[in-house]
């Protein structure tokens, strides 16, 4: 089984029919005592930590205007949202941009164009740091004087 197929099977995207070939006979399903596998309480899932520190960013690629609700719910919860409208018809994409403009106006956020038909919606309390505007520095790494 190729590495891409293994990764797809691990993610559950395709059925893994080669399980028996890689099965270790010494491995048993579940523990002998019948207890469920318990995660160490010191280990936090990335989404739990992100929720606590407010470090979440939502990405939404809507197929139609009906998917705009997901954008609104994330943004209303204070989550910055990246809208990828490249898969939409131009007329529906315009409607979603109009919807997003209403969101940012009502919730005092901002909208920035990332690339063609891809936008970043940020809540009012989010600062965007751009790599542009710093100008050319003479003490930079690529200074070859």
Short mmCIF file of C-alpha atoms in Angstrom, two decimals, residues 45-144:
data_model
loop_
_atom_site.label_atom_id
_atom_site.label_comp_id
_atom_site.label_asym_id
_atom_site.label_seq_id
_atom_site.Cartn_x
_atom_site.Cartn_y
_atom_site.Cartn_z
CA UNK A 45 -6.37 18.52 22.41
CA UNK A 46 -5.29 21.35 20.12
CA UNK A 47 -8.83 22.65 19.69
CA UNK A 48 -9.32 22.82 23.48
CA UNK A 49 -6.17 24.90 23.89
CA UNK A 50 -7.11 27.07 20.91
CA UNK A 51 -10.56 27.71 22.41
CA UNK A 52 -9.04 28.76 25.72
CA UNK A 53 -6.55 31.19 24.19
CA UNK A 54 -8.77 32.47 21.38
CA UNK A 55 -6.44 31.24 18.67
CA UNK A 56 -8.92 29.79 16.24
CA UNK A 57 -9.35 30.65 12.57
CA UNK A 58 -12.23 29.26 10.55
CA UNK A 59 -11.96 28.38 6.88
CA UNK A 60 -15.13 28.06 4.84
CA UNK A 61 -15.39 27.09 1.18
CA UNK A 62 -19.08 27.47 0.38
CA UNK A 63 -20.71 25.78 -2.60
CA UNK A 64 -23.75 28.03 -2.64
CA UNK A 65 -25.27 30.96 -0.78
CA UNK A 66 -26.91 28.52 1.66
CA UNK A 67 -23.46 27.87 3.16
CA UNK A 68 -23.14 31.52 4.21
CA UNK A 69 -24.70 30.65 7.55
CA UNK A 70 -21.53 28.81 8.61
CA UNK A 71 -19.53 31.97 7.91
CA UNK A 72 -21.92 34.07 9.96
CA UNK A 73 -21.97 31.70 12.93
CA UNK A 74 -18.18 31.51 13.15
CA UNK A 75 -17.76 35.26 12.77
CA UNK A 76 -20.49 36.00 15.31
CA UNK A 77 -18.59 33.80 17.81
CA UNK A 78 -15.52 36.03 17.38
CA UNK A 79 -13.56 33.65 15.14
CA UNK A 80 -11.66 35.11 12.17
CA UNK A 81 -12.92 33.45 8.98
CA UNK A 82 -11.18 32.80 5.68
CA UNK A 83 -13.80 32.66 2.91
CA UNK A 84 -12.70 30.78 -0.19
CA UNK A 85 -15.26 31.59 -2.89
CA UNK A 86 -13.38 30.02 -5.80
CA UNK A 87 -15.79 27.07 -6.04
CA UNK A 88 -18.87 29.28 -6.35
CA UNK A 89 -20.70 30.78 -9.28
CA UNK A 90 -19.87 34.50 -9.61
CA UNK A 91 -23.42 35.61 -8.81
CA UNK A 92 -23.56 33.53 -5.60
CA UNK A 93 -20.05 34.67 -4.66
CA UNK A 94 -21.18 38.30 -4.93
CA UNK A 95 -24.13 37.55 -2.63
CA UNK A 96 -21.81 35.95 -0.06
CA UNK A 97 -19.46 38.95 -0.19
CA UNK A 98 -22.45 41.24 0.35
CA UNK A 99 -23.52 39.06 3.29
CA UNK A 100 -19.98 39.25 4.72
CA UNK A 101 -19.97 43.02 4.30
CA UNK A 102 -23.14 43.18 6.39
CA UNK A 103 -21.53 40.96 9.02
CA UNK A 104 -18.46 43.10 9.37
CA UNK A 105 -20.48 46.28 9.44
CA UNK A 106 -22.87 44.98 12.09
CA UNK A 107 -20.17 43.47 14.29
CA UNK A 108 -17.57 46.21 13.63
CA UNK A 109 -15.08 43.84 12.02
CA UNK A 110 -13.01 44.15 8.89
CA UNK A 111 -12.67 42.35 5.58
CA UNK A 112 -9.46 41.94 3.60
CA UNK A 113 -8.89 40.38 0.22
CA UNK A 114 -6.26 37.65 0.48
CA UNK A 115 -6.29 36.64 -3.18
CA UNK A 116 -8.74 36.41 -6.05
CA UNK A 117 -12.10 35.38 -4.49
CA UNK A 118 -10.52 34.61 -1.09
CA UNK A 119 -11.30 36.96 1.81
CA UNK A 120 -10.35 37.24 5.48
CA UNK A 121 -13.07 38.42 7.89
CA UNK A 122 -11.68 39.57 11.22
CA UNK A 123 -13.60 40.57 14.36
CA UNK A 124 -13.12 44.00 15.90
CA UNK A 125 -10.63 42.78 18.54
CA UNK A 126 -8.28 41.09 16.04
CA UNK A 127 -5.13 42.76 14.77
CA UNK A 128 -3.83 41.89 11.31
CA UNK A 129 -0.08 42.11 10.88
CA UNK A 130 1.00 42.48 7.29
CA UNK A 131 4.48 41.76 5.99
CA UNK A 132 4.19 44.77 3.70
CA UNK A 133 5.07 48.31 4.65
CA UNK A 134 8.20 47.52 6.61
CA UNK A 135 10.29 48.79 3.72
CA UNK A 136 13.73 47.57 2.73
CA UNK A 137 16.06 47.05 5.64
CA UNK A 138 19.80 47.42 5.17
CA UNK A 139 20.67 45.06 7.99
CA UNK A 140 18.64 42.17 6.58
CA UNK A 141 19.77 38.65 5.90
CA UNK A 142 20.00 39.14 2.15
CA UNK A 143 22.09 42.31 2.31
CA UNK A 144 25.03 41.52 0.04
#
